Coordinates of N, CA and C in Angstrom, one line a residue:
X1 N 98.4 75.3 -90.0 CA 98.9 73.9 -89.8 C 99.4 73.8 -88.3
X2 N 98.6 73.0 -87.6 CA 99.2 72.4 -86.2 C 100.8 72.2 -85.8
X3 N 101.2 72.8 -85.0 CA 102.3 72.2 -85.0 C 103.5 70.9 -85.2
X4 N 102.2 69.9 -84.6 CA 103.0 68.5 -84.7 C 102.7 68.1 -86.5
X5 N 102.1 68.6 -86.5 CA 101.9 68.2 -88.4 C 103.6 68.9 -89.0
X6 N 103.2 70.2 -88.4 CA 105.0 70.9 -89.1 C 105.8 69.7 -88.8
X7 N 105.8 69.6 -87.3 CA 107.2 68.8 -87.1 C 107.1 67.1 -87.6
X8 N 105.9 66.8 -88.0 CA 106.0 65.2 -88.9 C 106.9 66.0 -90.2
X9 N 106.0 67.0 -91.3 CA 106.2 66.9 -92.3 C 107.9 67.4 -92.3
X10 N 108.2 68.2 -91.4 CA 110.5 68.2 -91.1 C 110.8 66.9 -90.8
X11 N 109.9 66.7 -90.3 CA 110.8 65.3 -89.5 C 110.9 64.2 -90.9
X12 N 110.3 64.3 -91.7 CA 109.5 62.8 -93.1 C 110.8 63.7 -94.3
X13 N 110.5 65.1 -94.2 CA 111.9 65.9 -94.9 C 113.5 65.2 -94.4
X14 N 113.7 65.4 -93.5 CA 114.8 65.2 -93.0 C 115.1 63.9 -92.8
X15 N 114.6 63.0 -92.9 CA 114.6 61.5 -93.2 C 115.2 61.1 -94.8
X16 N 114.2 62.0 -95.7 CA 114.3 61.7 -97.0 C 115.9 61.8 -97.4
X17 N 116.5 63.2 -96.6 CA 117.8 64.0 -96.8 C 118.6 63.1 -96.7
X18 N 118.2 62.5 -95.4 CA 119.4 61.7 -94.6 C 119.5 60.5 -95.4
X19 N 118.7 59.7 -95.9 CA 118.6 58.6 -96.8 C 119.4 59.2 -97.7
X20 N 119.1 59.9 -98.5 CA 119.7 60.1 -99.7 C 120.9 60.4 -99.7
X21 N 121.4 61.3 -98.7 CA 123.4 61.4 -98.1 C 123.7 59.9 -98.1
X22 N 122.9 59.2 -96.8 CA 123.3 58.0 -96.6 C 123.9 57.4 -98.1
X23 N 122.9 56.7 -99.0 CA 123.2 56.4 -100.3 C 124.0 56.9 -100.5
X24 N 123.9 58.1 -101.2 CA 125.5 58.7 -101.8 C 126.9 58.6 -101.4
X25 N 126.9 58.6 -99.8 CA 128.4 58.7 -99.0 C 128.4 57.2 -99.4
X26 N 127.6 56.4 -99.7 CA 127.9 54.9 -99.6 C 127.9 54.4 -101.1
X27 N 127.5 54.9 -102.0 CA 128.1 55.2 -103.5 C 129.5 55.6 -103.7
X28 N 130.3 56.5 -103.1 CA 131.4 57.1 -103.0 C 132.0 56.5 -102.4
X29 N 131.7 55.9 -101.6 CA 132.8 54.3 -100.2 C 133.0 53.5 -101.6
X30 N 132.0 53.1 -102.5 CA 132.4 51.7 -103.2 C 132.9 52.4 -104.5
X31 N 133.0 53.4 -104.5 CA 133.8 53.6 -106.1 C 135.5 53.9 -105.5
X32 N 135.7 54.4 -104.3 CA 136.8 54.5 -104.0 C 137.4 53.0 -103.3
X33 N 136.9 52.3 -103.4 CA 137.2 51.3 -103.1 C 137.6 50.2 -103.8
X34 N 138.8 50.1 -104.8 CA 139.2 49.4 -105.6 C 139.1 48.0 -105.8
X35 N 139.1 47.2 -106.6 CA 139.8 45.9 -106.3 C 141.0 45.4 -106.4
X36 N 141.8 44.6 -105.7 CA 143.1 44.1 -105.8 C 143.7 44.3 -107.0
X37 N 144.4 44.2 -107.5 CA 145.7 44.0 -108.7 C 145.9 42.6 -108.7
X38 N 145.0 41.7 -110.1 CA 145.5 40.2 -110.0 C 147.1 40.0 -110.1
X39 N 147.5 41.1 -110.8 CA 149.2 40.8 -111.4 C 149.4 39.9 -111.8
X40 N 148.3 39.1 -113.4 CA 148.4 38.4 -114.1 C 148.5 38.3 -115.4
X41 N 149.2 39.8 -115.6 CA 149.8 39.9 -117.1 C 150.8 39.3 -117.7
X42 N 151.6 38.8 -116.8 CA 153.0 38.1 -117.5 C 153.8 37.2 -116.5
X43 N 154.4 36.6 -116.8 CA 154.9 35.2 -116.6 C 156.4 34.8 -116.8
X44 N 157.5 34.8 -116.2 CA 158.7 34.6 -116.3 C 159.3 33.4 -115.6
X45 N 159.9 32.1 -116.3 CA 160.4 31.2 -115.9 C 162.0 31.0 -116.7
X46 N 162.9 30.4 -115.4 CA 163.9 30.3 -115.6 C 164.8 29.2 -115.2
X47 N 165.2 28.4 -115.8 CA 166.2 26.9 -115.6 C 167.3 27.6 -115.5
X48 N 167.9 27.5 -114.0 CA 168.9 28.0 -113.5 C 169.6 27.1 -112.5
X49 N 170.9 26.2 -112.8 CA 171.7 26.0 -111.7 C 170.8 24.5 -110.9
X50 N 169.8 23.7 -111.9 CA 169.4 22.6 -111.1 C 167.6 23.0 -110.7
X51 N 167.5 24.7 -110.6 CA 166.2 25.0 -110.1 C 165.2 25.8 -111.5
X52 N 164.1 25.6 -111.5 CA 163.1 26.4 -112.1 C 162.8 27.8 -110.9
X53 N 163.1 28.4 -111.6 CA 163.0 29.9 -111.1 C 161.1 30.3 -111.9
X54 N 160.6 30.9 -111.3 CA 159.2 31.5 -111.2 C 159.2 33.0 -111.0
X55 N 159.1 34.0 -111.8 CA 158.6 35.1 -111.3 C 157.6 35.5 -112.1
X56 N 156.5 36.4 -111.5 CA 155.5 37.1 -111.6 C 156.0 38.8 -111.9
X57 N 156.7 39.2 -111.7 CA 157.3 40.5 -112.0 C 158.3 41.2 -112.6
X58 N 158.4 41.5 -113.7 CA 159.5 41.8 -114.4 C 160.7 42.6 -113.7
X59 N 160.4 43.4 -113.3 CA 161.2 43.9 -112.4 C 162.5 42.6 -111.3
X60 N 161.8 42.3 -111.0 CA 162.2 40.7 -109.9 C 163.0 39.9 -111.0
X61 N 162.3 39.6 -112.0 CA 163.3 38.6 -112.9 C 164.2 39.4 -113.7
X62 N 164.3 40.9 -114.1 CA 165.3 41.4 -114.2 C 166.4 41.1 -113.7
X63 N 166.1 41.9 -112.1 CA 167.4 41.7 -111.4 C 167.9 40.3 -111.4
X64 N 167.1 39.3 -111.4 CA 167.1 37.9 -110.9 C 168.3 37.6 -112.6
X65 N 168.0 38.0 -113.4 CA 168.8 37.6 -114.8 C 170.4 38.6 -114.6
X66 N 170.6 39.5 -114.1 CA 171.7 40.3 -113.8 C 172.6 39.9 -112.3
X67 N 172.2 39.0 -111.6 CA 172.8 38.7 -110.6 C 172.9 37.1 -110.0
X68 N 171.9 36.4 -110.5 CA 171.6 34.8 -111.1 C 170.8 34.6 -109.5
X69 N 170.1 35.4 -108.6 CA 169.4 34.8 -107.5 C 168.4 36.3 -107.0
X70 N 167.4 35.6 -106.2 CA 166.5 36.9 -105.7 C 166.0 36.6 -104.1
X71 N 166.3 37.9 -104.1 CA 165.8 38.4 -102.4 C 165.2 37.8 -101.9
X72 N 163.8 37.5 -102.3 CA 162.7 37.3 -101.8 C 162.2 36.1 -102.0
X73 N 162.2 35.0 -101.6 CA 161.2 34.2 -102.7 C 160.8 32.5 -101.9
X74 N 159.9 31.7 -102.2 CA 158.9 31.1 -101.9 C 159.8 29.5 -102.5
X75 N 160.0 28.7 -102.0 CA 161.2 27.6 -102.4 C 160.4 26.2 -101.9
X76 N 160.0 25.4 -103.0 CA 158.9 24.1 -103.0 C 160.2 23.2 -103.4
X77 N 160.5 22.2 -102.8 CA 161.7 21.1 -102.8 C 161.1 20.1 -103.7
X78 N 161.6 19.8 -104.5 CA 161.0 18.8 -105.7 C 160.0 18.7 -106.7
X79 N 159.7 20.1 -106.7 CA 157.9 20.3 -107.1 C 158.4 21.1 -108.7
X80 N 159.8 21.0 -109.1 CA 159.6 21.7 -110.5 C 159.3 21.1 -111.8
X81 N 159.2 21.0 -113.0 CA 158.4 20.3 -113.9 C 159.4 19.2 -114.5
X82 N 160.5 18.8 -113.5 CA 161.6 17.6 -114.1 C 161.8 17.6 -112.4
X83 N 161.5 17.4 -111.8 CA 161.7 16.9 -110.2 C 162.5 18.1 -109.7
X84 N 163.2 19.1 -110.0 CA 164.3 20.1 -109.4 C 163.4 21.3 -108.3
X85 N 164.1 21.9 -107.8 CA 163.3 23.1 -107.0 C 162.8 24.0 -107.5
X86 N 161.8 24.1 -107.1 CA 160.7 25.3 -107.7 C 160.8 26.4 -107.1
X87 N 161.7 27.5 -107.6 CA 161.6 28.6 -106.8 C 161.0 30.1 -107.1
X88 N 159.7 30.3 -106.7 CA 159.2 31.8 -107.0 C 159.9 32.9 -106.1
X89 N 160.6 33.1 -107.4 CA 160.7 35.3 -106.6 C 159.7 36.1 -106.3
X90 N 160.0 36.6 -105.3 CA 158.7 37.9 -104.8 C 159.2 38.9 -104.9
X91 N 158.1 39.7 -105.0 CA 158.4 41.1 -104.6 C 158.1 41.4 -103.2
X92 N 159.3 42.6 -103.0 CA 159.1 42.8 -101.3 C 157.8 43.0 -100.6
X93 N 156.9 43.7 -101.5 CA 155.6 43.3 -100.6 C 154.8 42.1 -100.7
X94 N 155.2 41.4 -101.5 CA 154.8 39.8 -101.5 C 155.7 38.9 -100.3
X95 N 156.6 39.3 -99.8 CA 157.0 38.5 -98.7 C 156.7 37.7 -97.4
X96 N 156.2 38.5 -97.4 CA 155.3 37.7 -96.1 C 153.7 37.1 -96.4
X97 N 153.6 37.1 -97.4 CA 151.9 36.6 -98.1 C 152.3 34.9 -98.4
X98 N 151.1 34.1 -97.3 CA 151.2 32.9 -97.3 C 150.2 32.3 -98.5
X99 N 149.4 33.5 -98.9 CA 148.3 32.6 -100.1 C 148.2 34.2 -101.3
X100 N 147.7 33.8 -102.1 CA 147.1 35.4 -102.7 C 148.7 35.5 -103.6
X101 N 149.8 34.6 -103.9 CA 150.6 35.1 -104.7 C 150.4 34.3 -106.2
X102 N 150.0 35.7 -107.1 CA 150.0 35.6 -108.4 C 151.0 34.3 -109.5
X103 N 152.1 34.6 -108.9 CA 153.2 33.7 -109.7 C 152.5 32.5 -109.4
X104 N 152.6 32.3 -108.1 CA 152.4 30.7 -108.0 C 150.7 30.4 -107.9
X105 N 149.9 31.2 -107.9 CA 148.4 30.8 -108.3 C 148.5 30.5 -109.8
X106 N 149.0 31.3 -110.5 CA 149.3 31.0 -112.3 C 149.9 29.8 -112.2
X107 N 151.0 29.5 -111.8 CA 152.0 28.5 -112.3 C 150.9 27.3 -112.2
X108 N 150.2 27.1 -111.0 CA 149.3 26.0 -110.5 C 147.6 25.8 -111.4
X109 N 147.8 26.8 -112.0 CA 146.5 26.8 -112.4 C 145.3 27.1 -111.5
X110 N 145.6 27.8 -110.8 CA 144.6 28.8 -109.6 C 143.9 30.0 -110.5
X111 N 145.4 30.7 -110.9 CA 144.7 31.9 -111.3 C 144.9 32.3 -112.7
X112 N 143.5 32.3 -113.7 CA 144.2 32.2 -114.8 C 145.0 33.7 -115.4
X113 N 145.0 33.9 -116.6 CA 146.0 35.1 -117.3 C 145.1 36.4 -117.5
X114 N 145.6 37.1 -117.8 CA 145.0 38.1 -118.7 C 145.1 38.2 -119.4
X115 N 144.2 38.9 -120.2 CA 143.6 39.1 -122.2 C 144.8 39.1 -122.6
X116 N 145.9 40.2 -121.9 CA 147.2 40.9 -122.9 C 148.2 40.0 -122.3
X117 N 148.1 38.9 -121.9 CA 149.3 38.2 -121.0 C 150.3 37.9 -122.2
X118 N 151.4 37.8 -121.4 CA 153.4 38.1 -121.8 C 153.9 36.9 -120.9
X119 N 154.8 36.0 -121.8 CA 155.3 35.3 -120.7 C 156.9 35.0 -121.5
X120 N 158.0 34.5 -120.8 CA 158.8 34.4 -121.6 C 159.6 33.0 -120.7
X121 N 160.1 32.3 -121.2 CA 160.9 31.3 -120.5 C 162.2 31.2 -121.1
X122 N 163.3 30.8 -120.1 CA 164.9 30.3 -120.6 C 165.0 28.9 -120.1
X123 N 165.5 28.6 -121.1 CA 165.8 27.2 -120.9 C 167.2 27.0 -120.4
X124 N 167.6 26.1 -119.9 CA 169.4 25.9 -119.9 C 169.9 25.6 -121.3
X125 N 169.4 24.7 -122.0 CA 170.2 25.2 -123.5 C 170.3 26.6 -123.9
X126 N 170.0 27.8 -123.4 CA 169.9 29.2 -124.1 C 169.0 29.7 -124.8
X127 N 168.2 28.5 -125.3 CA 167.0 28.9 -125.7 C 166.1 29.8 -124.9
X128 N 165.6 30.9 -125.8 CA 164.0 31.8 -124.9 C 163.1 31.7 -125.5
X129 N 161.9 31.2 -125.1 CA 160.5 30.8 -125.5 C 159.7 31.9 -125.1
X130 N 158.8 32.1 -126.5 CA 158.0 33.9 -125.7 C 156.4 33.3 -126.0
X131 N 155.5 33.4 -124.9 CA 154.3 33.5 -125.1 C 153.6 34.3 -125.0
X132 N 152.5 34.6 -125.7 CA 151.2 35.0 -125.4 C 149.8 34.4 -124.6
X133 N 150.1 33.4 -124.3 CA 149.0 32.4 -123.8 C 150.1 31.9 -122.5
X134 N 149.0 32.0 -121.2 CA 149.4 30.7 -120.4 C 149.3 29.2 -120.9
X135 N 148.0 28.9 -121.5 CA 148.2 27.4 -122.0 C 149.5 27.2 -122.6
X136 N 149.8 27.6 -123.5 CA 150.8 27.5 -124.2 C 152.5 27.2 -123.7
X137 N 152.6 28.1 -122.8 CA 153.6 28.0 -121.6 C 153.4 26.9 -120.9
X138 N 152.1 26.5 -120.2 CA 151.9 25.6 -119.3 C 152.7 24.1 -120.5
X139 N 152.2 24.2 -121.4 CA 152.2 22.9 -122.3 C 153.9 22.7 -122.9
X140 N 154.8 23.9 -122.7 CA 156.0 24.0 -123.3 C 156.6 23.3 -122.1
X141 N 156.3 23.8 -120.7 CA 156.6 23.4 -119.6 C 156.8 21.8 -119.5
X142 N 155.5 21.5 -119.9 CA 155.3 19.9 -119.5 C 156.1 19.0 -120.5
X143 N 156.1 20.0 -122.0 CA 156.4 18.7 -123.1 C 157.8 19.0 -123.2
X144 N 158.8 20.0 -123.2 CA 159.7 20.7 -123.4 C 160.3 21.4 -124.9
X145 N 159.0 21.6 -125.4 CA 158.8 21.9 -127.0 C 157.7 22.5 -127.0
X146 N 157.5 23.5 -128.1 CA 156.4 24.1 -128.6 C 156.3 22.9 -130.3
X147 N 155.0 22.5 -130.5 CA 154.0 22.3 -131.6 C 154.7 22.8 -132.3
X148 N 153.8 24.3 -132.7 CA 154.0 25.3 -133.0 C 155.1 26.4 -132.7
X149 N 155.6 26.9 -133.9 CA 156.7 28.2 -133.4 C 157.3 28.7 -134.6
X150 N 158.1 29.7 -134.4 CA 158.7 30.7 -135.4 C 159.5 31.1 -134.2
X151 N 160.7 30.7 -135.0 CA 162.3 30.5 -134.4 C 163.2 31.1 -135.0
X152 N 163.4 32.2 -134.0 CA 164.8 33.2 -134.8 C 166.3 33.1 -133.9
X153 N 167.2 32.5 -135.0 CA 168.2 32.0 -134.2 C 169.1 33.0 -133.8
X154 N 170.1 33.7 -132.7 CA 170.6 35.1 -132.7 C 170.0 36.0 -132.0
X155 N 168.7 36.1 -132.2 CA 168.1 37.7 -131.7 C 167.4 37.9 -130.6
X156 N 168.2 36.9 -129.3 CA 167.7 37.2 -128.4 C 168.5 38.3 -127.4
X157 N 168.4 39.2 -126.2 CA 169.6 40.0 -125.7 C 171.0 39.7 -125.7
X158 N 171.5 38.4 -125.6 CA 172.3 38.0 -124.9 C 172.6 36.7 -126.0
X159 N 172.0 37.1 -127.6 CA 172.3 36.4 -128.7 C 171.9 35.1 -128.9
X160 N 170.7 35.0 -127.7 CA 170.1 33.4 -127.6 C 168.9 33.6 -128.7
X161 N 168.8 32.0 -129.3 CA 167.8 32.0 -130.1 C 166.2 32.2 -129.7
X162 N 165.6 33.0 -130.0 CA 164.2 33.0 -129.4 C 163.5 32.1 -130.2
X163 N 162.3 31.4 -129.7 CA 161.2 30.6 -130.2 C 159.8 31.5 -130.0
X164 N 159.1 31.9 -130.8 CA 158.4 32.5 -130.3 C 157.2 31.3 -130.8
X165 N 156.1 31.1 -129.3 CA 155.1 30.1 -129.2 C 154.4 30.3 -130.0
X166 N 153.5 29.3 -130.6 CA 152.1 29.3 -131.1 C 151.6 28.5 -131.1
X167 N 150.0 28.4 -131.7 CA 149.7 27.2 -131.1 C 148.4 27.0 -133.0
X168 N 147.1 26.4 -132.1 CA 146.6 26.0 -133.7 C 145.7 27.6 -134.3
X169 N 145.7 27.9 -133.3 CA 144.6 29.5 -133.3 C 145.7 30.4 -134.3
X170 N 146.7 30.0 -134.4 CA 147.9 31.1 -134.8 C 148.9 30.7 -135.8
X171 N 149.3 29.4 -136.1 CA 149.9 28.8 -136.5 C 150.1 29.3 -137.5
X172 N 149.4 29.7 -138.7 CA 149.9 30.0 -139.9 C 150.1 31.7 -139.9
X173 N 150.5 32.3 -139.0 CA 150.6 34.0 -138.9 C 151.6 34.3 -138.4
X174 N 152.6 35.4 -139.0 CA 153.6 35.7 -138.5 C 153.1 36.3 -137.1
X175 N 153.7 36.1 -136.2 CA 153.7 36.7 -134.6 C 153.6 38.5 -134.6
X176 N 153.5 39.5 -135.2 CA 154.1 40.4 -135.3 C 154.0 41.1 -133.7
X177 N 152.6 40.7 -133.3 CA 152.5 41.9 -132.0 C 153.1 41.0 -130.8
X178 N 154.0 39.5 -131.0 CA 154.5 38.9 -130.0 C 156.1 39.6 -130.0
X179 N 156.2 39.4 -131.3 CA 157.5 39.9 -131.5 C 158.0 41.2 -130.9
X180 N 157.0 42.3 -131.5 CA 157.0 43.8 -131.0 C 157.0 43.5 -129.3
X181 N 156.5 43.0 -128.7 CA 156.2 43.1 -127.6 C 157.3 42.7 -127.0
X182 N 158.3 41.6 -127.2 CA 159.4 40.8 -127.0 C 160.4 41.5 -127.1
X183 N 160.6 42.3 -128.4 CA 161.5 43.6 -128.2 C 161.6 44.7 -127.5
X184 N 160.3 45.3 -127.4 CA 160.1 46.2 -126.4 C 160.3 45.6 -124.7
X185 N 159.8 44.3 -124.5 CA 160.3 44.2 -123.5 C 161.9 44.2 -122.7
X186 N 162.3 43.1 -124.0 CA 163.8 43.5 -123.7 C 164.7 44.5 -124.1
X187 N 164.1 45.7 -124.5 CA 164.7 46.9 -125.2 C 165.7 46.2 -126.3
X188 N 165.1 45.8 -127.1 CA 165.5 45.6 -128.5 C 165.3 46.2 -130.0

């Protein structure tokens, strides 16, 4: 075999190599390469003091329910669902984010929920409303009543009545895995 034949048939070899690393290192770039966190599992709203409070993170509206205000947060003047201020809490790495925040893409109907979404709302009467559905929340919001519900008077943390949401998909079924979840949330 001629020389330059060797060095085609290395050279056609070492192409094939290099392709195929190529591919692979570039298989490995896109598996390591995650997608964002929508952070659209749950939903916390709170009528507090004149304002609708908004949080996207349990953590945030913890503290936010143990001290009645939060650190961080995103403040729309007239825009709450009875004319009052609309205020989303953030979390500290949400602070400086002018678009891309979960609470307020949900609240708006930007971003919708997830499969297992948790939402829970307080009203200024004491009432707590627990959903499993954003629709359902969005619609408690607007009308200031759930349709649908199963209402336990007493057994919320803080001895407020809970209403737990339903709608027509549900209506005739005891809640059990809203409930479970409701307890577990608030270590009940």
């Amino acid at each position: 075999m001629s020389f330059l034949k060797r060095a085609a048939v290395a050279a056609a070899i070492a192409g094939v190599t290099l392709s195929l690393t190529a591919c692979q290192s570039n298989e490995v770039k896109q598996e390591m390469v995650k997608a964002p966190a929508l952070n659209n599992q749950d939903l916390y709203e709170v009528d507090h003091e004149g304002r609708h409070y908004v949080f996207d993170d349990f953590a945030v509206y913890q503290d936010f329910l143990k001290v009645g205000e939060t650190s961080f947060r995103k403040v729309f003047i007239g825009a709450g669902p009875h004319g009052e201020s609309l205020v989303f809490g953030l979390r500290s790495e949400d602070k400086k984010k002018l678009e891309g925040l979960a609470g307020v893409d949900m609240y708006n109907g930007k971003l919708p929920a997830a499969k297992d979404f948790y939402g829970e709302m307080r009203a200024e009467d004491g009432r707590l409303y627990v959903f499993n559905t954003l629709e359902d929340m969005q619609e408690v919001r607007q009308n200031g009543e759930a349709a649908f519900r199963l209402t336990q008077i007493g057994t919320g943390p803080e001895g407020q009545t809970v209403v737990f949401v339903l709608n027509d998909s549900n209506k005739k079924q005891y809640p059990a895995e809203l409930v479970a979840r409701f307890k577990e949330m608030n270590a009940l």
